Amino acid sequence: MITKAQIDDFIGKIPPSPQVLKQTVAILNAGELSKAAKVASQDAAMSSYLKNIVNKPIYGFRQEVSDISQIFGILGLSGSQQAVYNYMISLLSPAQWSLFKLNSHTFYELQAILTTNWQKILKHLKIEDKNIESAITLLPSSIIVADALFGQKLEDVNLLRSASAIDYNTILKRLCDMDLFDICEKIAEKWEMDPITSEILQCASGVKPSEDKKINLLGKWMHLLLFYTLSKPEFIEATLNDFIDFQIDFVEDIYPDFITLMDVQ
């Protein structure tokens, strides 16, 4: 059994946002894009990350984009904030994964796919809210924390997996009485993100519907997006396809729209 104290200890070790990063987020929140880019460019690690992730094929830029001001200008205010939050999550990424077969390349790819498709979903729903856009950045964080916690109990995890076909979220719940989405919420609190991000993520579990219709709708879309993304070949190979149990009844009403939007063949 992984105790709540162990989880709290692990989350407590998550480093606070570096000063330049905190300044960048604050300036973006104030809507000052050019000033945020100037501050962000002072952090070499963040600049390198932004250049790497934004120049991935999924973003569709024909020529390499290297200037931070140019990157922020292309992404816009909300897109820039998402990219910076993705960088915050990447700070947790381990050099060596314990359970999932991931590396920095596949993890950054996961972030990019989730981010761009969530933007597509919000555009489809005609929702413009930087906090709602940023909610998607927390999903990869749950994968990082789960991997670290599972690493302490690999024998137990493998035993549970061999005994019955259950998802990793259920295993985590059995081992520590907290699921992946609970842990996401703790990280959101640690980094002082808007409470709506946690509300959407909890709903996205598929088993914690919200009484708020808007949050419930967003949770459905996020649940489908997560399942759809982790079902891609590269993430099946990384063993992420069993991350959560797909709740078809929860998303049944929006499933046709999702399939059309994602152009699923």
XYZ file of C-alpha atoms in Angstrom, residues 2-248:
247
model
C 1.308 3.433 -0.971
C 0.350 5.759 1.853
C -1.071 9.255 1.458
C 2.023 10.502 3.296
C 4.247 9.019 0.575
C 2.209 10.742 -2.113
C 2.272 14.044 -0.241
C 6.024 13.663 0.178
C 6.508 13.028 -3.543
C 4.344 15.994 -4.543
C 6.107 18.090 -1.925
C 9.397 17.414 -3.717
C 8.061 18.832 -6.946
C 10.128 21.973 -7.402
C 8.324 25.286 -7.361
C 8.264 27.106 -10.650
C 11.610 28.821 -11.365
C 11.480 32.602 -10.981
C 11.682 33.385 -14.700
C 8.943 30.833 -15.356
C 6.702 32.319 -12.668
C 7.259 35.795 -14.102
C 6.443 34.555 -17.595
C 3.163 32.973 -16.440
C 2.194 36.105 -14.490
C 2.890 38.377 -17.471
C 0.945 36.078 -19.812
C -1.950 36.137 -17.343
C -1.828 39.926 -17.588
C -2.098 39.633 -21.378
C 1.322 41.118 -22.214
C 2.609 38.761 -24.892
C 5.730 40.593 -26.082
C 6.899 41.307 -22.530
C 6.370 37.640 -21.593
C 8.462 36.522 -24.564
C 11.296 38.852 -23.537
C 11.304 37.390 -20.001
C 10.980 33.785 -21.216
C 13.998 34.176 -23.498
C 16.158 34.683 -20.378
C 15.666 31.021 -19.448
C 17.788 28.906 -21.808
C 16.128 25.629 -20.795
C 12.614 26.983 -21.330
C 13.599 28.570 -24.638
C 15.061 25.279 -25.855
C 11.930 23.389 -24.812
C 9.597 25.839 -26.561
C 11.616 25.683 -29.773
C 11.665 21.871 -29.661
C 7.969 21.342 -29.051
C 6.649 24.098 -31.332
C 8.693 22.847 -34.294
C 7.140 19.381 -34.161
C 5.248 18.415 -37.357
C 1.869 18.474 -35.615
C 2.087 22.273 -35.327
C 2.433 22.511 -39.112
C 5.087 25.241 -39.413
C 6.888 24.970 -42.753
C 10.062 26.672 -41.552
C 11.796 26.270 -38.221
C 10.737 28.838 -35.652
C 13.546 29.777 -33.274
C 12.846 33.249 -31.874
C 10.766 33.211 -28.657
C 8.943 36.411 -29.609
C 8.035 34.819 -32.917
C 6.906 31.612 -31.182
C 4.677 33.523 -28.774
C 3.352 35.680 -31.609
C 2.354 32.633 -33.653
C 0.814 30.779 -30.713
C -1.075 33.767 -29.378
C -1.806 34.457 -25.728
C -3.639 31.251 -24.802
C -1.362 29.035 -26.906
C 1.732 30.574 -25.332
C 0.331 30.008 -21.855
C -0.337 26.361 -22.717
C 3.194 25.937 -24.031
C 4.651 27.399 -20.827
C 2.485 25.138 -18.671
C 3.645 22.182 -20.757
C 7.202 23.205 -19.918
C 6.300 23.262 -16.224
C 5.069 19.679 -16.515
C 8.195 18.632 -18.404
C 10.291 19.651 -15.391
C 8.867 16.573 -13.638
C 9.733 14.176 -16.442
C 12.208 11.507 -15.248
C 15.457 10.656 -16.978
C 14.518 6.987 -16.647
C 10.907 5.803 -16.578
C 10.015 2.967 -14.188
C 6.992 1.373 -15.851
C 5.944 3.192 -18.996
C 8.199 2.853 -22.031
C 8.655 6.550 -22.607
C 11.513 8.922 -23.339
C 11.733 12.688 -23.745
C 10.806 12.476 -27.448
C 7.620 10.429 -26.964
C 6.618 12.421 -23.892
C 6.951 15.746 -25.720
C 5.021 14.206 -28.613
C 2.243 13.278 -26.190
C 2.127 16.853 -24.885
C 1.997 18.293 -28.405
C -0.805 15.989 -29.583
C -2.956 16.620 -26.521
C -2.405 20.381 -26.697
C -3.178 20.873 -30.394
C -6.239 18.610 -30.349
C -7.605 20.253 -27.190
C -7.281 23.612 -28.941
C -9.194 22.149 -31.888
C -11.940 20.931 -29.527
C -12.276 24.296 -27.773
C -12.438 26.099 -31.118
C -15.197 23.681 -32.157
C -17.064 24.405 -28.909
C -16.465 28.170 -29.344
C -14.786 28.416 -25.942
C -12.052 30.998 -25.355
C -10.679 30.709 -21.840
C -6.966 30.450 -21.109
C -7.557 28.514 -17.876
C -9.700 25.924 -19.650
C -7.091 25.669 -22.415
C -4.378 25.083 -19.808
C -6.301 22.227 -18.155
C -5.027 19.756 -20.754
C -1.407 20.322 -19.701
C -1.991 18.515 -16.401
C -2.849 15.132 -17.925
C 0.782 14.255 -18.730
C 1.700 15.142 -15.145
C -0.468 12.302 -13.863
C 1.476 9.898 -16.074
C 4.771 11.107 -14.586
C 3.587 10.811 -10.981
C 1.912 7.435 -11.576
C 5.113 6.063 -13.076
C 7.123 7.215 -10.053
C 4.635 5.712 -7.598
C 4.331 2.462 -9.551
C 8.117 2.241 -9.539
C 7.938 1.694 -5.770
C 5.493 -1.204 -6.196
C 6.367 -2.784 -9.547
C 5.809 -6.342 -8.311
C 2.369 -5.467 -6.961
C 1.448 -3.623 -10.171
C 2.531 -6.525 -12.378
C 0.680 -8.992 -10.155
C -2.544 -7.002 -10.378
C -2.143 -6.640 -14.136
C -1.591 -10.376 -14.591
C -4.533 -11.333 -12.396
C -7.105 -9.259 -14.274
C -7.315 -6.775 -17.121
C -7.639 -3.559 -15.128
C -6.416 -0.102 -16.022
C -3.567 1.705 -14.290
C -5.925 4.266 -12.789
C -7.798 1.505 -10.920
C -4.519 -0.045 -9.763
C -3.331 3.300 -8.415
C -6.622 3.736 -6.580
C -6.163 0.304 -4.951
C -2.554 0.980 -4.008
C -2.942 4.434 -2.507
C -6.653 5.324 -2.359
C -6.083 8.157 -4.820
C -6.448 8.041 -8.568
C -4.554 9.756 -11.345
C -6.960 12.671 -11.451
C -6.723 13.255 -7.697
C -2.960 13.519 -8.088
C -3.378 15.922 -11.005
C -5.458 18.112 -8.738
C -2.717 18.164 -6.115
C -0.174 19.277 -8.711
C -2.537 22.011 -9.904
C -2.798 23.249 -6.312
C 0.985 23.080 -5.911
C 1.453 25.333 -8.918
C -1.502 27.582 -7.999
C -3.380 26.920 -11.228
C -7.002 27.998 -11.578
C -9.433 25.621 -9.764
C -11.416 25.057 -12.969
C -8.509 22.994 -14.347
C -8.928 20.458 -11.533
C -12.711 20.394 -11.919
C -12.450 19.546 -15.624
C -9.793 16.904 -15.009
C -11.812 15.177 -12.292
C -14.779 15.067 -14.650
C -12.531 13.748 -17.438
C -12.005 10.566 -15.419
C -15.395 9.501 -16.765
C -16.595 8.405 -13.325
C -16.893 11.782 -11.589
C -19.509 13.755 -13.530
C -20.007 17.395 -12.634
C -23.285 19.140 -11.866
C -21.997 22.064 -13.907
C -23.113 21.402 -17.507
C -20.175 23.210 -19.085
C -17.569 21.382 -16.999
C -19.348 18.089 -17.616
C -19.263 18.689 -21.387
C -15.572 19.589 -21.299
C -14.876 16.517 -19.174
C -16.511 14.312 -21.806
C -14.415 15.785 -24.600
C -11.238 15.472 -22.543
C -12.036 11.859 -21.618
C -12.438 10.976 -25.289
C -9.316 12.917 -26.263
C -7.192 11.130 -23.673
C -8.452 7.689 -24.698
C -8.097 8.500 -28.406
C -4.545 9.813 -27.965
C -3.296 6.933 -25.823
C -4.676 4.484 -28.395
C -2.168 5.695 -30.993
C 0.494 3.080 -31.917
C 3.417 4.902 -30.290
C 1.588 5.132 -26.972
C 0.290 1.580 -27.153
C 3.939 0.580 -27.467
C 4.679 2.698 -24.393
C 1.909 0.715 -22.565
C -0.131 3.876 -22.005
C -3.236 2.507 -23.737
C -4.341 0.922 -20.441
C -4.019 4.197 -18.578
C -7.747 4.607 -17.954
C -10.911 2.579 -18.515
C -12.955 3.998 -21.386
C -16.400 5.073 -20.143
C -18.493 4.798 -23.317
